Coordinates of C-alpha atoms and ligand atoms in Angstrom, one line a residue:
M1 CA -5.3 34.4 -15.8
A2 CA -3.5 30.4 -14.0
L3 CA -4.9 26.8 -14.6
H4 CA -6.4 26.0 -12.2
V5 CA -5.7 22.4 -11.2
A6 CA -7.5 20.0 -8.7
V7 CA -5.4 16.9 -7.8
I8 CA -7.6 14.4 -5.8
G9 CA -5.5 12.1 -3.3
S10 CA -1.4 13.1 -1.9
G11 CA 0.3 9.5 -2.9
P12 CA 3.0 9.6 -5.1
A13 CA 0.4 9.9 -8.1
G14 CA -0.7 13.2 -6.8
I15 CA 2.1 15.1 -5.9
Y16 CA 3.9 13.4 -9.3
T17 CA 1.3 14.4 -11.4
A18 CA 1.6 18.2 -9.1
E19 CA 5.3 18.3 -10.2
A20 CA 4.3 17.2 -13.9
L21 CA 1.6 20.2 -14.5
V22 CA 3.9 22.7 -12.5
K23 CA 7.0 22.0 -15.2
Q24 CA 5.3 20.4 -17.9
S25 CA 2.7 23.4 -18.7
A26 CA 3.9 26.7 -20.8
E27 CA 1.0 29.0 -18.9
P28 CA 0.4 29.9 -15.3
V29 CA -0.8 27.0 -13.7
L30 CA -2.0 26.2 -9.8
V31 CA -2.6 22.9 -8.1
D32 CA -4.2 22.2 -5.4
V33 CA -3.4 18.5 -3.7
L34 CA -6.8 17.0 -1.9
E35 CA -6.1 14.4 0.5
R36 CA -8.9 12.8 2.2
L37 CA -6.8 12.3 5.9
P38 CA -4.6 15.2 7.4
T39 CA -1.2 14.3 6.1
P40 CA 0.0 13.9 2.4
Y41 CA 1.9 11.0 1.1
G42 CA -0.9 7.3 0.4
L43 CA 1.4 4.8 0.5
V44 CA 4.5 5.9 0.8
R45 CA 3.4 7.2 4.9
Y46 CA 1.1 4.2 5.2
G47 CA 1.2 1.1 3.1
V48 CA 5.8 2.0 2.7
A49 CA 7.1 -1.4 5.2
P50 CA 8.5 0.9 8.6
D51 CA 11.9 -0.8 8.6
H52 CA 12.4 0.2 4.5
T53 CA 13.3 4.2 5.7
S54 CA 15.1 4.7 2.9
I55 CA 12.3 4.0 0.1
K56 CA 9.8 6.2 2.9
S57 CA 13.2 9.2 2.4
I58 CA 11.4 8.5 -1.1
A59 CA 8.6 11.6 0.9
N60 CA 11.6 13.9 1.5
Y61 CA 11.3 14.4 -2.7
L62 CA 7.2 14.5 -2.4
R63 CA 7.7 17.2 -0.3
R64 CA 9.6 19.6 -2.4
V65 CA 6.6 19.1 -4.4
L66 CA 4.3 20.3 -1.8
E67 CA 6.5 23.5 -0.7
L68 CA 6.3 24.4 -4.7
P69 CA 4.7 28.3 -4.5
Q70 CA 2.2 27.2 -7.5
V71 CA 1.1 24.1 -4.6
R72 CA -0.9 24.1 -2.2
F73 CA -2.0 20.8 0.7
L74 CA -5.1 20.7 1.3
G75 CA -5.4 17.7 4.4
G76 CA -9.3 16.6 5.9
V77 CA -10.8 17.5 2.7
T78 CA -12.9 13.4 0.7
L79 CA -14.8 14.0 -2.8
G80 CA -17.2 11.3 -2.2
G81 CA -17.2 12.8 1.2
H82 CA -16.8 16.5 2.1
V83 CA -17.5 17.6 -1.8
S84 CA -18.8 16.2 -5.0
V85 CA -17.5 15.8 -8.7
A86 CA -20.2 18.7 -10.0
D87 CA -19.0 20.8 -7.4
L88 CA -14.8 20.5 -8.1
L89 CA -15.1 21.4 -11.8
R90 CA -17.2 24.5 -10.8
V91 CA -14.1 25.6 -8.9
Y92 CA -11.1 24.5 -11.2
D93 CA -10.8 24.4 -14.6
A94 CA -9.9 20.2 -14.3
V95 CA -9.2 17.9 -11.4
V96 CA -7.2 15.0 -11.7
Y97 CA -8.0 11.6 -9.5
C98 CA -4.9 10.3 -7.4
T99 CA -6.6 7.4 -5.4
G100 CA -4.9 5.1 -5.8
A101 CA -6.6 1.9 -4.8
M102 CA -7.1 1.7 -0.5
V103 CA -9.3 -2.1 -0.7
D104 CA -8.4 -6.0 -0.1
R105 CA -9.2 -8.3 -3.5
R106 CA -10.7 -11.3 -2.1
L107 CA -10.1 -15.3 -2.6
G108 CA -13.8 -16.2 -2.4
I109 CA -13.2 -19.6 0.1
P110 CA -15.3 -20.2 2.9
G111 CA -13.9 -19.5 6.4
E112 CA -12.5 -15.8 5.0
D113 CA -14.4 -13.6 7.0
L114 CA -13.7 -15.9 10.0
P115 CA -11.8 -14.1 12.9
G116 CA -8.3 -14.3 12.9
S117 CA -8.8 -14.7 9.2
V118 CA -7.1 -10.6 8.2
A119 CA -6.1 -9.3 4.8
A120 CA -3.5 -7.3 4.4
T121 CA -4.7 -3.5 4.2
D122 CA -5.5 -3.2 7.3
F123 CA -2.7 -5.9 9.1
V124 CA -0.5 -3.6 6.8
N125 CA -2.6 -0.4 7.6
W126 CA -2.3 -1.0 11.0
Y127 CA 1.9 -1.5 11.6
C128 CA 2.0 1.6 9.7
G129 CA -0.7 3.6 12.2
H130 CA -3.0 4.1 9.6
P131 CA -6.4 5.8 11.2
D132 CA -8.7 3.7 10.1
V133 CA -7.2 1.5 11.9
D134 CA -7.1 1.0 16.1
P135 CA -3.9 0.4 17.2
G136 CA -5.4 -2.2 19.7
R137 CA -6.7 -4.1 16.8
F138 CA -4.5 -6.8 16.7
T139 CA -3.4 -9.3 19.4
L140 CA -0.5 -11.3 18.0
D141 CA -1.7 -14.8 20.2
S142 CA -1.8 -17.6 17.4
S143 CA 1.7 -18.9 18.0
E144 CA 1.4 -20.3 13.5
V145 CA 0.6 -17.5 11.4
A146 CA 0.0 -18.0 7.3
V147 CA 0.4 -15.3 4.7
I148 CA -0.7 -16.1 1.3
G149 CA 0.5 -14.3 -1.6
V150 CA 3.5 -14.0 -2.5
G151 CA 4.3 -11.1 -3.7
N152 CA 6.4 -7.9 -2.2
V153 CA 3.6 -7.4 0.5
A154 CA 3.7 -10.3 1.5
V155 CA 7.5 -10.2 2.4
D156 CA 7.0 -6.4 3.9
V157 CA 3.8 -8.6 5.4
V158 CA 6.1 -11.8 7.0
R159 CA 9.7 -9.7 8.3
V160 CA 7.1 -7.5 10.7
L161 CA 6.1 -10.4 11.7
A162 CA 9.3 -12.0 11.5
K163 CA 11.1 -9.5 13.6
T164 CA 11.7 -9.1 17.5
A165 CA 9.6 -5.5 18.7
E166 CA 13.5 -4.3 19.3
E167 CA 14.3 -4.3 15.8
L168 CA 11.1 -1.9 15.2
R169 CA 11.7 0.9 18.2
H170 CA 13.9 2.8 15.8
T171 CA 11.0 3.2 13.4
D172 CA 7.9 5.6 13.3
V173 CA 5.3 2.0 13.8
P174 CA 2.9 3.6 16.5
H175 CA 3.8 2.6 20.4
D176 CA 0.7 0.9 21.3
V177 CA 2.1 -0.9 18.5
L178 CA 5.3 -1.9 18.7
D179 CA 3.6 -3.2 21.7
R180 CA 2.1 -5.5 21.1
L181 CA 4.9 -6.7 18.7
S182 CA 6.5 -6.7 21.7
Q183 CA 3.8 -9.7 23.0
S184 CA 4.2 -11.3 19.5
Q185 CA 3.6 -15.2 20.5
V186 CA 4.6 -16.0 16.6
K187 CA 6.2 -18.8 16.3
A188 CA 6.1 -20.3 12.6
I189 CA 5.1 -18.3 9.4
H190 CA 4.2 -19.8 6.6
M191 CA 4.3 -18.0 3.9
V192 CA 2.5 -19.3 1.1
G193 CA 2.7 -18.9 -3.6
R194 CA -0.3 -20.3 -5.7
R195 CA 2.1 -21.0 -8.2
G196 CA 5.7 -21.7 -8.3
P197 CA 9.3 -19.3 -7.4
E198 CA 9.5 -19.0 -10.8
H199 CA 5.5 -17.3 -10.6
A200 CA 6.5 -15.2 -7.6
K201 CA 5.8 -11.8 -7.7
F202 CA 8.6 -10.5 -4.5
T203 CA 11.4 -8.3 -6.5
L204 CA 15.1 -10.0 -5.3
K205 CA 16.1 -7.6 -3.5
E206 CA 12.7 -7.7 -0.6
L207 CA 13.2 -11.6 -1.3
R208 CA 17.3 -11.6 -0.1
E209 CA 16.1 -10.2 3.2
L210 CA 14.3 -12.7 4.9
G211 CA 17.6 -14.5 4.4
E212 CA 18.7 -11.7 6.3
L213 CA 16.7 -12.9 9.4
A214 CA 18.3 -12.5 12.8
N215 CA 15.2 -13.8 14.6
A216 CA 14.0 -15.7 12.3
D217 CA 15.6 -19.5 10.1
V218 CA 14.0 -19.2 6.6
C219 CA 13.0 -23.1 5.5
V220 CA 12.0 -24.3 1.7
R221 CA 11.3 -28.2 0.4
P222 CA 13.4 -28.9 -1.7
D223 CA 10.5 -30.7 -3.7
E224 CA 9.1 -27.1 -3.7
A225 CA 12.6 -24.7 -4.8
A226 CA 13.1 -27.0 -8.5
V227 CA 12.0 -25.3 -11.8
L228 CA 11.1 -26.7 -14.9
G229 CA 13.3 -25.1 -17.7
A230 CA 16.3 -22.2 -17.1
D231 CA 14.9 -19.7 -20.1
F232 CA 13.4 -17.0 -17.0
P233 CA 13.9 -13.2 -15.9
R234 CA 17.0 -12.6 -14.6
Q235 CA 15.0 -11.1 -12.2
V236 CA 13.3 -14.0 -11.9
Q237 CA 16.4 -16.4 -11.9
G238 CA 18.1 -15.0 -9.0
N239 CA 14.9 -15.3 -7.3
I240 CA 15.4 -18.9 -8.4
K241 CA 19.3 -19.4 -7.3
V242 CA 18.0 -17.7 -3.3
L243 CA 14.7 -19.7 -2.9
Q244 CA 17.2 -23.2 -3.7
S245 CA 20.4 -22.4 -1.7
W246 CA 17.6 -22.2 1.5
A247 CA 16.9 -25.7 0.0
G248 CA 19.4 -26.9 1.8
R249 CA 19.4 -25.2 5.0
E250 CA 19.1 -26.6 7.9
P251 CA 17.4 -24.6 11.2
V252 CA 19.7 -23.1 13.6
G253 CA 17.1 -22.2 16.0
R254 CA 16.2 -18.5 15.4
P255 CA 13.6 -18.4 17.8
R256 CA 10.8 -18.0 14.4
R257 CA 10.2 -19.4 11.3
L258 CA 9.4 -19.2 7.7
D259 CA 9.1 -21.5 5.6
V260 CA 8.0 -20.4 2.0
R261 CA 5.6 -22.3 0.2
F262 CA 4.6 -23.0 -3.4
W263 CA 2.2 -24.5 -5.4
L264 CA -0.2 -24.6 -3.0
R265 CA -4.0 -22.6 -3.2
P266 CA -5.5 -22.0 -0.2
V267 CA -9.1 -23.7 -0.4
E268 CA -11.1 -23.2 2.9
I269 CA -10.1 -21.7 6.4
L270 CA -11.7 -23.3 8.9
G271 CA -12.4 -22.7 12.6
A272 CA -15.6 -22.8 14.2
D273 CA -15.4 -18.6 15.8
R274 CA -12.1 -17.9 14.8
V275 CA -9.4 -19.4 12.7
E276 CA -8.1 -22.4 13.5
G277 CA -6.4 -23.6 10.1
L278 CA -6.1 -23.4 6.2
R279 CA -7.3 -25.8 4.1
L280 CA -4.9 -26.0 1.1
E281 CA -4.7 -27.5 -2.0
R282 CA -1.8 -28.8 -4.2
T283 CA -1.4 -27.7 -7.4
R284 CA 0.5 -27.8 -11.1
L285 CA -0.7 -25.7 -13.8
S286 CA -2.7 -26.8 -17.2
E287 CA -1.7 -26.7 -20.6
E288 CA -3.5 -23.3 -20.9
G289 CA -1.3 -22.5 -18.1
R290 CA -4.3 -22.4 -15.6
V291 CA -3.2 -22.9 -12.0
V292 CA -4.8 -26.4 -11.3
G293 CA -6.3 -28.2 -8.1
T294 CA -4.7 -32.4 -8.1
G295 CA -7.4 -33.3 -5.7
E296 CA -4.1 -33.4 -2.7
Y297 CA -5.0 -31.7 0.4
E298 CA -3.1 -30.1 3.4
T299 CA -4.4 -28.5 6.8
L300 CA -1.6 -25.6 8.2
P301 CA -2.7 -26.0 11.9
V302 CA -2.9 -21.7 12.0
G303 CA -4.7 -19.2 14.2
M304 CA -4.0 -16.3 11.9
V305 CA -4.8 -15.8 8.5
L306 CA -3.0 -13.0 6.3
R307 CA -4.8 -12.7 2.3
S308 CA -1.7 -10.6 0.7
V309 CA -3.5 -11.4 -2.7
G310 CA -3.0 -7.6 -3.6
Y311 CA -4.7 -4.4 -3.7
Q312 CA -8.4 -3.2 -5.4
S313 CA -10.0 0.4 -6.4
V314 CA -12.3 1.6 -5.3
P315 CA -15.8 3.7 -6.7
L316 CA -15.7 7.6 -7.0
P317 CA -19.3 8.2 -7.0
G318 CA -19.8 10.5 -9.9
V319 CA -16.2 8.8 -11.4
P320 CA -16.2 6.8 -14.3
F321 CA -15.8 2.8 -12.5
S322 CA -15.2 -0.4 -14.9
E323 CA -16.0 -3.2 -12.9
R324 CA -14.6 -5.4 -15.1
T325 CA -10.5 -3.4 -14.2
M326 CA -11.6 -2.1 -11.2
T327 CA -9.6 1.2 -12.1
V328 CA -11.7 4.5 -13.5
P329 CA -12.1 4.3 -17.3
N330 CA -9.6 6.2 -19.4
E331 CA -7.3 7.6 -22.4
A332 CA -4.0 7.9 -21.4
G333 CA -5.7 9.7 -18.3
R334 CA -8.3 11.3 -20.2
V335 CA -11.9 10.2 -18.6
R336 CA -13.8 12.9 -19.6
P337 CA -14.2 17.1 -20.5
R338 CA -12.0 18.0 -18.0
E339 CA -11.7 15.3 -15.8
Y340 CA -8.7 13.2 -15.5
V341 CA -6.6 9.9 -14.1
A342 CA -3.4 8.9 -12.7
G343 CA -1.7 6.5 -10.5
W344 CA -2.9 3.2 -9.3
L345 CA -6.5 3.9 -10.1
K346 CA -5.8 4.4 -13.5
R347 CA -3.8 1.1 -14.1
G348 CA -5.1 -1.2 -10.9
P349 CA -2.0 -2.0 -7.8
T350 CA 0.9 -2.4 -10.1
G351 CA 3.8 -0.7 -10.1
V352 CA 7.5 1.5 -7.5
I353 CA 6.7 3.9 -6.2
G354 CA 9.3 5.7 -9.5
T355 CA 6.4 3.5 -11.9
N356 CA 3.0 6.6 -10.9
K357 CA 5.8 9.7 -12.3
S358 CA 5.9 8.6 -15.9
D359 CA 2.4 7.4 -15.3
A360 CA 1.9 11.5 -14.2
A361 CA 3.6 12.9 -17.5
E362 CA 1.5 11.5 -19.3
T363 CA -1.9 12.6 -17.8
V364 CA -0.4 15.4 -17.6
R365 CA 0.4 15.6 -21.7
T366 CA -2.4 14.4 -21.9
L367 CA -4.7 18.0 -19.8
L368 CA -2.0 20.4 -20.8
A369 CA -3.1 19.0 -25.0
D370 CA -6.9 19.5 -24.2
L371 CA -6.6 22.5 -22.5
E372 CA -4.7 24.3 -24.1
G373 CA -6.1 27.8 -25.6
G374 CA -9.0 27.4 -24.1
A375 CA -10.9 31.1 -22.8
P376 CA -10.2 31.3 -19.3
V377 CA -13.5 30.8 -17.0
S378 CA -13.7 32.8 -14.2
R379 CA -15.2 30.0 -10.5
P380 CA -15.7 30.5 -7.3
T381 CA -12.7 29.7 -5.1
V382 CA -12.5 26.6 -3.3
E383 CA -12.1 28.2 -0.3
S384 CA -15.2 29.3 -0.7
L385 CA -16.8 25.9 -1.3
L386 CA -14.9 24.5 1.3
A387 CA -16.5 27.7 4.0
E388 CA -19.7 26.5 2.3
R389 CA -19.6 22.9 4.1
G390 CA -17.9 24.3 7.1
V391 CA -14.6 22.1 5.8
R392 CA -11.4 23.9 7.6
P393 CA -8.6 22.1 5.2
V394 CA -5.3 21.0 7.1
T395 CA -2.7 23.1 5.4
Y396 CA 1.0 22.1 4.9
D397 CA 2.3 24.4 7.6
D398 CA -0.1 22.4 9.6
W399 CA 1.4 19.3 8.2
L400 CA 4.6 19.9 9.6
A401 CA 3.4 20.7 12.7
I402 CA 2.0 17.1 12.8
E403 CA 5.7 16.3 12.0
R404 CA 7.2 18.0 14.0
A405 CA 4.9 16.3 17.0
E406 CA 5.9 13.2 15.8
G407 CA 10.1 14.0 16.3
E408 CA 9.1 15.1 19.6
L409 CA 6.7 12.2 20.7
A410 CA 10.4 10.3 20.0
S411 CA 12.8 11.4 21.6
S412 CA 10.2 11.6 25.1
L413 CA 10.5 7.7 24.3
G414 CA 13.7 7.1 23.5
R415 CA 12.8 6.2 19.8
G416 CA 14.0 6.9 16.2
E417 CA 13.4 9.2 14.2
R418 CA 10.2 9.4 14.3
V419 CA 6.8 8.3 15.9
K420 CA 3.9 7.6 14.3
L421 CA 0.8 9.4 15.8
V422 CA -2.3 7.5 16.0
G423 CA -6.3 9.2 14.9
V424 CA -7.6 12.2 13.0
D425 CA -8.3 13.9 16.6
T426 CA -4.1 13.5 17.9
M427 CA -2.9 15.1 14.7
L428 CA -5.2 17.3 14.5
R429 CA -4.7 18.7 18.1
A430 CA -1.5 18.4 17.3
C431 CA -1.7 21.3 14.7
A432 CA -3.8 23.4 17.1
H433 CA -7.0 22.3 14.6
L434 CA -9.1 21.1 17.2
E435 CA -8.5 23.9 19.8
Ligands
LIG501 C1 2.0 -2.1 1.5 C2 2.6 -1.0 0.0 C3 3.7 -1.4 0.3 C4 4.7 -0.7 -1.2 N1 5.9 -0.8 -0.7 C5 6.7 -0.3 -1.9 C6 7.6 -0.5 -1.4 O1 8.8 -0.5 -0.4 N2 8.5 0.4 -3.5 C7 7.7 0.6 -3.8 O2 8.5 1.9 -4.9 N3 6.7 0.9 -3.6 C8 6.3 1.0 -3.0 N4 4.3 0.1 -2.7 C9 3.2 0.9 -4.1 C10 3.7 1.7 -4.1 O3 3.7 2.5 -3.0 C11 1.9 3.3 -5.3 O4 2.8 2.7 -6.2 C12 1.8 3.8 -4.6 O5 1.8 4.3 -3.3 C13 0.7 3.7 -6.0 O6 0.1 5.6 -5.5 P1 -1.6 6.5 -6.0 O7 -0.5 7.9 -5.9 O8 -2.0 5.5 -6.8 O9 -1.8 5.3 -5.3 P2 -1.4 6.2 -2.8 O10 -0.1 5.5 -2.6 O11 -2.1 5.0 -2.2 O12 -2.5 6.9 -2.5 C14 -4.0 7.8 -2.6 C15 -4.0 9.0 -1.8 O13 -5.0 9.1 -2.2 C16 -5.8 9.2 -0.7 N5 -7.3 9.0 -1.1 C17 -8.1 7.6 -1.1 N6 -9.7 8.7 -1.9 C18 -9.9 10.1 -1.2 C19 -11.0 10.8 -1.3 N7 -12.2 10.2 -2.0 N8 -11.3 11.8 -1.8 C20 -9.2 12.5 -0.9 N9 -8.5 11.9 -1.0 C21 -8.1 10.4 -1.3 C22 -5.5 8.2 0.3 O14 -5.6 9.0 1.1 C23 -3.9 8.8 -0.3 O15 -3.0 9.2 0.9 C24 4.0 -0.3 -2.1 C25 2.4 -0.5 -1.4 C26 1.9 -1.0 -0.7 C27 0.1 -1.1 -1.3
LIG502 N1 9.2 -3.1 -2.3 C1 9.0 -3.0 -3.4 O1 9.4 -2.5 -4.2 C2 7.2 -2.6 -2.8 C3 7.1 -3.6 -1.6 C4 5.2 -4.1 -1.7 C5 4.8 -3.1 -2.4 N2 5.2 -2.7 -3.6 C6 4.7 -3.0 -4.8 O2 3.0 -3.0 -4.7 C7 2.4 -3.8 -6.4 C8 1.4 -4.4 -5.1 O3 1.9 -5.5 -4.7 P1 1.2 -6.7 -4.0 O4 2.5 -7.5 -3.7 O5 -0.7 -6.5 -3.6 O6 0.5 -7.7 -5.3 P2 0.9 -8.7 -6.0 O7 2.4 -8.3 -6.4 O8 0.3 -8.5 -7.1 O9 1.0 -10.6 -5.3 C9 0.1 -10.5 -5.1 C10 0.1 -12.1 -4.9 O10 -0.8 -13.0 -4.8 C11 -0.9 -14.0 -5.4 N3 -2.1 -13.8 -5.3 C12 -3.7 -14.1 -6.5 N4 -4.8 -13.6 -6.0 C13 -4.8 -15.3 -4.4 C14 -5.1 -16.3 -4.5 N5 -6.7 -15.9 -5.0 N6 -5.4 -17.5 -4.2 C15 -3.5 -17.0 -4.0 N7 -2.7 -16.2 -4.5 C16 -3.4 -15.4 -4.8 C17 -0.6 -13.2 -6.2 O11 -0.6 -15.2 -7.3 P3 -0.6 -15.1 -8.8 O12 0.7 -14.9 -9.0 O13 -0.5 -16.9 -9.0 O14 -1.5 -14.4 -9.4 C18 0.4 -13.4 -6.0 O15 1.8 -13.7 -5.3 C19 3.2 -4.8 -6.7 O16 3.6 -4.0 -7.7 C20 4.6 -4.9 -5.6 O17 5.8 -5.3 -6.2 C21 7.0 -3.1 -3.7

């Protein structure tokens, strides 16, 4: 009898886990990848920026895992909605939680909930066509926008704001979103870091791209680009060099302007009924290396604030969760007997797609060692469980039909390879699930 494992979540962590199970197991293994959306690939589909087409092509690798005979995609199935942990442990020998980190971290400052103050998670979901966010959600009607945070997500958000709609036309951005982007009133973007250039989290390649924007002048203040010391890792030295090279640049009159700012922390988002400004306090590092305010303030006259200060995981019903680390406590991936975790839910929302591969491999090593030599147990099937719950899962073939429909939509609109379908019902219609 084959070992039957459920992987929850079809992002990189989930799919690398499925692959590692097939590769590492000496015994026959069957893996079901359960996913709440009708579509696989997690943040590769709904996070990686639409203009980063070469990174998005990692989906072609992930697809090959879903096509392995031992692996099955079951979309439209939510843990904590359609099925519980107890259900899964009844029908599978082991369960691996790979549900990522879906929500934004909070700033905890006044005005954070004003209309116009937006979590990067929502904005990214919007331009990526995530079914949780309506394509009509954002109108870019402010001429000045602040992006808080200097990580790679902030850089993605800035690039999408700075580019013309025409530059994004060949991407898979939903057509209604492209339409909104074409009406954008944004003229000035302020990207704000609470520490210095030497502490910024963005990577060199991503930073350099900002300097190559055809539609925006990039400006850095010489005093804010200055750093003390020279003993930095190579990546950081690269960032500093690029930022300092921009510090001397004069704008050449491109339609948009990007100001990359440092040593400023947000203290209040201002406005009566909606965002009218962002109050910042100049910072420095204390002797202990903590960010402290200097009592010197400035206000940016922005109508929109995008908070890009990191993602965080949410607890899954019935699964242990640490409110301190915002992850599932584990030892090399083991949570409890027969329960495991991988990816951002295991180690927090950092690291690139590839990081999840070694992470998943570790979890699978733990799982297989734990289950080795166990007597086979006869269990009810997941099909009977889902039928009991009235759930007809979206199969891999259904997903291929959605993909085809996205290709046809792109052709009919004269756009690139594909244009995202938005909304679960639209996707289900494309694979005839609603007929
Ligand atoms: C905006 C953004 C852009 C990024 N761009 C890049 C990039 O260009 N290059 C790079 O290398 N890395 C990038 N990353 C990092 C990379 O995306 C992550 O390392 C990776 O996606 C984490 O994988 P994961 O499988 O843990 O989570 P996810 O990719 O988030 O996958 C989790 C999956 O679980 C599903 N799920 C959630 N809850 C449930 C539930 N209850 N039941 C069933 N399914 C559920 C979700 O729908 C999702 O499909 C980016 C991250 C973000 C946030
Ligand atoms: N192209 C790519 O490869 C790519 C693209 C997107 C994302 N990713 C990866 O995905 C992961 C998540 O990226 P991310 O950008 O969301 O997170 P991140 O790299 O952790 O960056 C978060 C940023 O928010 C700042 N921040 C946090 N709390 C703040 C506060 N209260 N006030 C002001 N600023 C605050 C951080 O500053 P401090 O440093 O001072 O805390 C940091 O600049 C990263 O590993 C990233 O590399 C990769």
